[in-house]
PDB file of C-alpha atoms in Angstrom:
ATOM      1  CA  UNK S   1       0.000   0.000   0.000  1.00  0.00           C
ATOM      2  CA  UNK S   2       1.544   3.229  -0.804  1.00  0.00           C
ATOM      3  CA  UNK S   3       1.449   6.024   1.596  1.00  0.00           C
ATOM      4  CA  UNK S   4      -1.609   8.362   0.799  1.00  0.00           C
ATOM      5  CA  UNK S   5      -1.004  12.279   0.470  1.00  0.00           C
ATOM      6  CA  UNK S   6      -4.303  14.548   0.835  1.00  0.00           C
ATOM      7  CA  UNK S   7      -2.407  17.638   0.560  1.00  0.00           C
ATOM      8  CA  UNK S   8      -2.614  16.759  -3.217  1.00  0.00           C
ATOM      9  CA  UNK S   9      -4.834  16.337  -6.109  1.00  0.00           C
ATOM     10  CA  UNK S  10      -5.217  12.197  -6.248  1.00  0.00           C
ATOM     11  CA  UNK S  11      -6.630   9.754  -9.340  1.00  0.00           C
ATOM     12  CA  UNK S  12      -9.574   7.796  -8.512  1.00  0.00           C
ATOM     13  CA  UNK S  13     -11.843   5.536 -10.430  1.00  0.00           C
ATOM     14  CA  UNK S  14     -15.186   4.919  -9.913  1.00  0.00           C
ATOM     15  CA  UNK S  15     -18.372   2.550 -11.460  1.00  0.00           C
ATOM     16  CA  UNK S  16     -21.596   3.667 -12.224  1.00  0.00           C
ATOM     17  CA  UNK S  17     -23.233   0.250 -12.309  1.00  0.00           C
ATOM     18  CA  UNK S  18     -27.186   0.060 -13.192  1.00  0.00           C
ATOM     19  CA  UNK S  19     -29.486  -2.746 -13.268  1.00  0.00           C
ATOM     20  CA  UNK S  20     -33.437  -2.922 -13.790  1.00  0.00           C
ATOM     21  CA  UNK S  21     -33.759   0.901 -13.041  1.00  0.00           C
ATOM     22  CA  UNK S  22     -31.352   0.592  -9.987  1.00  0.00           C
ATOM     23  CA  UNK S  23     -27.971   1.856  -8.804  1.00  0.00           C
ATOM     24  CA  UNK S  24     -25.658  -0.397  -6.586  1.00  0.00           C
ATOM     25  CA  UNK S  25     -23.902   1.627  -4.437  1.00  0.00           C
ATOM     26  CA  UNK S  26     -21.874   0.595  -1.213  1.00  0.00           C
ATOM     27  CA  UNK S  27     -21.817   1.427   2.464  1.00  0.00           C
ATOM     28  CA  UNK S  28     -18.264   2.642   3.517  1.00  0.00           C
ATOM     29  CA  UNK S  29     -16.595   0.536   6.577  1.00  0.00           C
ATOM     30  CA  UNK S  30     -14.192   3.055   7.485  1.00  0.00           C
ATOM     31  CA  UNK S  31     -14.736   3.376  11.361  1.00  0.00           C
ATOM     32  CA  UNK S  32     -11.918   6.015  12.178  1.00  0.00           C
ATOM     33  CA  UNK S  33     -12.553   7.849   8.689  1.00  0.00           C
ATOM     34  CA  UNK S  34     -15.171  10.676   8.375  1.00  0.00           C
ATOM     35  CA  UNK S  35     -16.987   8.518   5.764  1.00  0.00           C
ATOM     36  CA  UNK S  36     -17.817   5.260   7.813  1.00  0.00           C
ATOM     37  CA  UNK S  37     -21.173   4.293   7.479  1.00  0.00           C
ATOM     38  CA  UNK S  38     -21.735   6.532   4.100  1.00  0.00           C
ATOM     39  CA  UNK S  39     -23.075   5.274   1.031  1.00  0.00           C
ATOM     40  CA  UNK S  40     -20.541   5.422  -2.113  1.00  0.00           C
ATOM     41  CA  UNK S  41     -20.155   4.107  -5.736  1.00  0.00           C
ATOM     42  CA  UNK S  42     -17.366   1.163  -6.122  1.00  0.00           C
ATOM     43  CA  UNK S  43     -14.577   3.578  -6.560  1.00  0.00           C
ATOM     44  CA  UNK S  44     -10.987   3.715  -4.952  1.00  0.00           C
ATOM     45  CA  UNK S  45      -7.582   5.024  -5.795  1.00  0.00           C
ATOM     46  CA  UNK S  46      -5.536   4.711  -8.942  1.00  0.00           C
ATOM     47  CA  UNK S  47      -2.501   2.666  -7.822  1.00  0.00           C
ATOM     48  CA  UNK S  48       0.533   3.994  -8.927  1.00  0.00           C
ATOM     49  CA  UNK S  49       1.631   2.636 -12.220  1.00  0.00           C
ATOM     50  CA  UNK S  50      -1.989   1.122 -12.627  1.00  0.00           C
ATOM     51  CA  UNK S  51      -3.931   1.019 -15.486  1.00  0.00           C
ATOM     52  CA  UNK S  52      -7.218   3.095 -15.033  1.00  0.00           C
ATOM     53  CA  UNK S  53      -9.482   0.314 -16.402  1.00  0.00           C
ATOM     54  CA  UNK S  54      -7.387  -2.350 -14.650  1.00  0.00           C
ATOM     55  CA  UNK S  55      -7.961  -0.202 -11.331  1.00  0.00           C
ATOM     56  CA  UNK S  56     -11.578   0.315 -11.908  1.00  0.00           C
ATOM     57  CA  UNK S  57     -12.190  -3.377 -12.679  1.00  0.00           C
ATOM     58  CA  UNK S  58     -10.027  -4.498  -8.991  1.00  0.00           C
ATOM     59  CA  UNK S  59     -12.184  -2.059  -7.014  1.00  0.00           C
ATOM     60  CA  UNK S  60     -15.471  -3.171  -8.198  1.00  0.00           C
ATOM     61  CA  UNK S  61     -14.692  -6.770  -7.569  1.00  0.00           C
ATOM     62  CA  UNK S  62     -12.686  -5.585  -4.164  1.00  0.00           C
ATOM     63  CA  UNK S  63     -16.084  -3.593  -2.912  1.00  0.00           C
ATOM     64  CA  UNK S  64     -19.063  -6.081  -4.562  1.00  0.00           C
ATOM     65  CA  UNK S  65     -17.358  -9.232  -5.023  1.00  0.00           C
ATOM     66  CA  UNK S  66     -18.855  -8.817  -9.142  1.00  0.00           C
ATOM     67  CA  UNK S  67     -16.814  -8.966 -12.565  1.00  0.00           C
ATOM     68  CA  UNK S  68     -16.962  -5.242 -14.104  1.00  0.00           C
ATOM     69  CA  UNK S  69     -16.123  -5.425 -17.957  1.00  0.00           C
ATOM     70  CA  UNK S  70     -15.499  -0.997 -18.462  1.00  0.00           C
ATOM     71  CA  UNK S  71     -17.262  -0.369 -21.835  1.00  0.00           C
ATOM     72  CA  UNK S  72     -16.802   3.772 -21.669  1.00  0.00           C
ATOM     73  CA  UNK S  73     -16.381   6.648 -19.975  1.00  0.00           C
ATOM     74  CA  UNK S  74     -18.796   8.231 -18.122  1.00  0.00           C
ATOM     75  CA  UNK S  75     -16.618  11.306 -17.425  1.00  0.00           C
ATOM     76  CA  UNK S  76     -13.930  12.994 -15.518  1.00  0.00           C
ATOM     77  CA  UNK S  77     -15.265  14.394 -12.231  1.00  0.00           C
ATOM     78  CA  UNK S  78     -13.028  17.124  -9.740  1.00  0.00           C
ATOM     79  CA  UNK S  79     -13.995  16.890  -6.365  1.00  0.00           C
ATOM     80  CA  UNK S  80     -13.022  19.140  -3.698  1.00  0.00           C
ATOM     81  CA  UNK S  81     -13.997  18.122   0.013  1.00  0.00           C
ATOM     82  CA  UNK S  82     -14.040  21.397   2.224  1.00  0.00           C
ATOM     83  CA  UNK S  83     -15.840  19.327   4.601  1.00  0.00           C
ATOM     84  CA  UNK S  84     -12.767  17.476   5.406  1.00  0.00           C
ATOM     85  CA  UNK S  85     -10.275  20.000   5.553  1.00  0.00           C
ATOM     86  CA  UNK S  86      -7.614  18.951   7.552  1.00  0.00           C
ATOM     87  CA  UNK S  87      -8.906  16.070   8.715  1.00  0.00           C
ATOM     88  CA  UNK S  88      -5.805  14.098   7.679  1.00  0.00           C
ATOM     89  CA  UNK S  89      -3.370  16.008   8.579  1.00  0.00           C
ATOM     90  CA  UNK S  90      -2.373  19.841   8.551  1.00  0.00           C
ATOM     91  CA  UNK S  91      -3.407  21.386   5.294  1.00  0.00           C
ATOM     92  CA  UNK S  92      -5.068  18.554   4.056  1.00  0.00           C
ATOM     93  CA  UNK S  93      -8.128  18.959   1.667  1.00  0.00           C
ATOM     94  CA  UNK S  94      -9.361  15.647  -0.539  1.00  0.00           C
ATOM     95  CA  UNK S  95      -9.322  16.517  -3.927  1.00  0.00           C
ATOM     96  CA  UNK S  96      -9.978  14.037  -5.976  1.00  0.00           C
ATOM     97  CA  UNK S  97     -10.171  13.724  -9.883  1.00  0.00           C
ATOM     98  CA  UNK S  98     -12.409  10.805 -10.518  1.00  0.00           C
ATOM     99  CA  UNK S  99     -12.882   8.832 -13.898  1.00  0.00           C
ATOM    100  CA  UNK S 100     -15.744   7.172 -13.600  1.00  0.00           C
ATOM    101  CA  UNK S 101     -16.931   4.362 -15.582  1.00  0.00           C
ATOM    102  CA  UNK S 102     -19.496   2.560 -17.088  1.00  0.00           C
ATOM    103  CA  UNK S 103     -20.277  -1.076 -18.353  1.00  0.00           C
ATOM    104  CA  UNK S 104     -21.195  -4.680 -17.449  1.00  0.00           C
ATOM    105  CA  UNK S 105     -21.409  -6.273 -14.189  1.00  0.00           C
ATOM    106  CA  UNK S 106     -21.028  -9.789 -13.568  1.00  0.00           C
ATOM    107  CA  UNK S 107     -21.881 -12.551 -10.444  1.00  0.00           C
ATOM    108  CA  UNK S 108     -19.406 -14.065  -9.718  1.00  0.00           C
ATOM    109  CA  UNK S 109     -20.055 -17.868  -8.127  1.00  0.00           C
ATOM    110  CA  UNK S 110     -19.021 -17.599  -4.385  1.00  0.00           C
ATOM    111  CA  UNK S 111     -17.994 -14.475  -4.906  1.00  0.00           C
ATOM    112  CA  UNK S 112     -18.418 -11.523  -2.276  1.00  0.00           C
ATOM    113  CA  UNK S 113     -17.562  -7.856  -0.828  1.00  0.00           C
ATOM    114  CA  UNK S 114     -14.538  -7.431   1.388  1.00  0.00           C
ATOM    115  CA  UNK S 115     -16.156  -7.020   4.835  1.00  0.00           C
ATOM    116  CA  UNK S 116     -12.913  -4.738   5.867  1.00  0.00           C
ATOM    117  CA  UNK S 117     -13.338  -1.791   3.341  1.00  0.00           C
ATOM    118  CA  UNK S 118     -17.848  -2.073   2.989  1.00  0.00           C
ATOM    119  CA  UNK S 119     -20.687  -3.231   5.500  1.00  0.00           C
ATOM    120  CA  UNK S 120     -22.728  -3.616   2.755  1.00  0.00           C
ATOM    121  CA  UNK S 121     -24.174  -3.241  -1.100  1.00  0.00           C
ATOM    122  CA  UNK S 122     -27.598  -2.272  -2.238  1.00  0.00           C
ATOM    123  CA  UNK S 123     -29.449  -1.099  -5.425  1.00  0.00           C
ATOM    124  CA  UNK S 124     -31.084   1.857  -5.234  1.00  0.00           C
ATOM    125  CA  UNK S 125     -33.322   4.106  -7.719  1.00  0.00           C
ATOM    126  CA  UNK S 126     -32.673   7.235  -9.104  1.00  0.00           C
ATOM    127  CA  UNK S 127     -34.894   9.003  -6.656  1.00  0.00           C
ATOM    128  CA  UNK S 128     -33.381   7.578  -3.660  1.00  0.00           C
ATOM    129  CA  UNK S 129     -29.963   8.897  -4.609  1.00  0.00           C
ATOM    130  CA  UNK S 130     -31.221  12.323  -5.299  1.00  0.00           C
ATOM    131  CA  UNK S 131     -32.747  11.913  -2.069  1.00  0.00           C
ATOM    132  CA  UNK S 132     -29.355  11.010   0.455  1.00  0.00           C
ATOM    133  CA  UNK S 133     -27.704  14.128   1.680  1.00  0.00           C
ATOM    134  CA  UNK S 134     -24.065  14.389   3.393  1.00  0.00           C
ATOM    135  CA  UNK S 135     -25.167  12.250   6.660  1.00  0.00           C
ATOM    136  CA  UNK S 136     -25.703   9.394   3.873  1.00  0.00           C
ATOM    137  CA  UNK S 137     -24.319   9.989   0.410  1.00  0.00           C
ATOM    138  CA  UNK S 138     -20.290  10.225   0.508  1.00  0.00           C
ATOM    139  CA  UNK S 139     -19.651  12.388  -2.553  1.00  0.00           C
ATOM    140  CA  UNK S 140     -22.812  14.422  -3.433  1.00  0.00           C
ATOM    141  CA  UNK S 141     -21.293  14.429  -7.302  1.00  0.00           C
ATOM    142  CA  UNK S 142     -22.436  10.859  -7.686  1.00  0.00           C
ATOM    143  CA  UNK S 143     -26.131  12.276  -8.283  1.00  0.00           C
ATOM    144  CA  UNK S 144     -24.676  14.421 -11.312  1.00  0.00           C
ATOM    145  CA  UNK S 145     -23.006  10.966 -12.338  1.00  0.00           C
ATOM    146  CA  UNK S 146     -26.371   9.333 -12.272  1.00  0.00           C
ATOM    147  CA  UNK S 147     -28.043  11.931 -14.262  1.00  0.00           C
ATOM    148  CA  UNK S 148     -25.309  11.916 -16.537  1.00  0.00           C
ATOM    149  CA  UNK S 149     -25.660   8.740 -16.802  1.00  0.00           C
ATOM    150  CA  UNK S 150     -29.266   8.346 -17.452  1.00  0.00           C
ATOM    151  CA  UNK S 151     -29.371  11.561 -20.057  1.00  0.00           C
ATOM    152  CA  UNK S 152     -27.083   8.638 -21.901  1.00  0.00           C
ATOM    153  CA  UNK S 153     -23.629  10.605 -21.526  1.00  0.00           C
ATOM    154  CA  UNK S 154     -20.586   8.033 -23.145  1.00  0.00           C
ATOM    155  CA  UNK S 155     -17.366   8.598 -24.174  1.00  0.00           C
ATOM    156  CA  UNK S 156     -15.394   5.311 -25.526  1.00  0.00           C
ATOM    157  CA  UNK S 157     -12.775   4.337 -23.494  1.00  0.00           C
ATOM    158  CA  UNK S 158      -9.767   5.012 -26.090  1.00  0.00           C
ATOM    159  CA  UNK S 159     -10.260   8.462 -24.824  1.00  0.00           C
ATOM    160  CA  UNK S 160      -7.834   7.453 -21.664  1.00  0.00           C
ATOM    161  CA  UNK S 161      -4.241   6.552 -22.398  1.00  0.00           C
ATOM    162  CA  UNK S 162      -2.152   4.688 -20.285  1.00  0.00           C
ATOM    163  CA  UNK S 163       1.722   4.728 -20.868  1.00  0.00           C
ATOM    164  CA  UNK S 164       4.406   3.303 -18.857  1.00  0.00           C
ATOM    165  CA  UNK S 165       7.420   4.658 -20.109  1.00  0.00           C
ATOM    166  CA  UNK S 166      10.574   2.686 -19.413  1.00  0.00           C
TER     167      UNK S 166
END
């Protein structure tokens, strides 16, 4: 695990993963973080050297225990979290820039979350997302994801491009 700095900008990568009308999202089990107990998207950090899609793909199967296949781009999403200034450490602020994806999700047989990183997974509707506030909802951009998402925003995923220069 490599140390994480929130005195920086960070990469992230998130899912957007809908099913009959629903959005599975996942409750954070973070218990000294600020976020335990909140509802997020399977996202996570960008490991250094990692492959966007290949990080995208290990978090959703890391946080719902399902196969995600990436088949675009929903978009590129900056998040800035006053609300946690300082919280880890002096002159910390979480800003994250967030690539979030959509496309397929798989069972997989046997298959489940890891109970050290989420309590739980649910679907939930539309509505009930615009509904959460900050008590419930981790990142309040994941409603604009949703509508984006819904008003059928896609950008192919050749649009990221991963080099690892030697």
């Amino acid at each position: 695990m490599h140390q994480r700095v929130l005195t920086q900008v960070f990469g992230v990568v998130g899912a957007v993963i809908e099913r009959d009308g629903k959005f599975l999202l996942v409750k954070e089990h973070m218990p000294k973080h600020p976020d335990h107990g909140k509802w997020n998207q399977p996202a996570g950090w960008i490991d250094v050297g990692e492959n966007p899609i290949d990080a995208v793909a290990r978090e959703v199967r890391e946080e719902t225990g399902l196969t995600f296949t990436p088949m675009h781009i929903l978009g590129l999403y900056s998040l800035v979290q006053k609300n946690n200034a300082g919280k880890f450490g002096e002159g910390s602020m979480p800003h994250s820039l967030k690539i979030i994806f959509v496309g397929e999700a798989q069972e997989m047989p046997g298959a489940t979350f890891n109970p050290k990183e989420i309590d739980e997974i649910h679907w939930f509707t539309s509505e009930e997302i615009e509904a959460m506030d900050g008590k419930i909802l981790r990142d309040m951009d994941i409603k604009k994801e949703v509508r984006d998402y819904l008003a059928g925003v896609r950008y192919p995923l050749e649009l990221l491009t991963h080099t690892v220069q030697e």
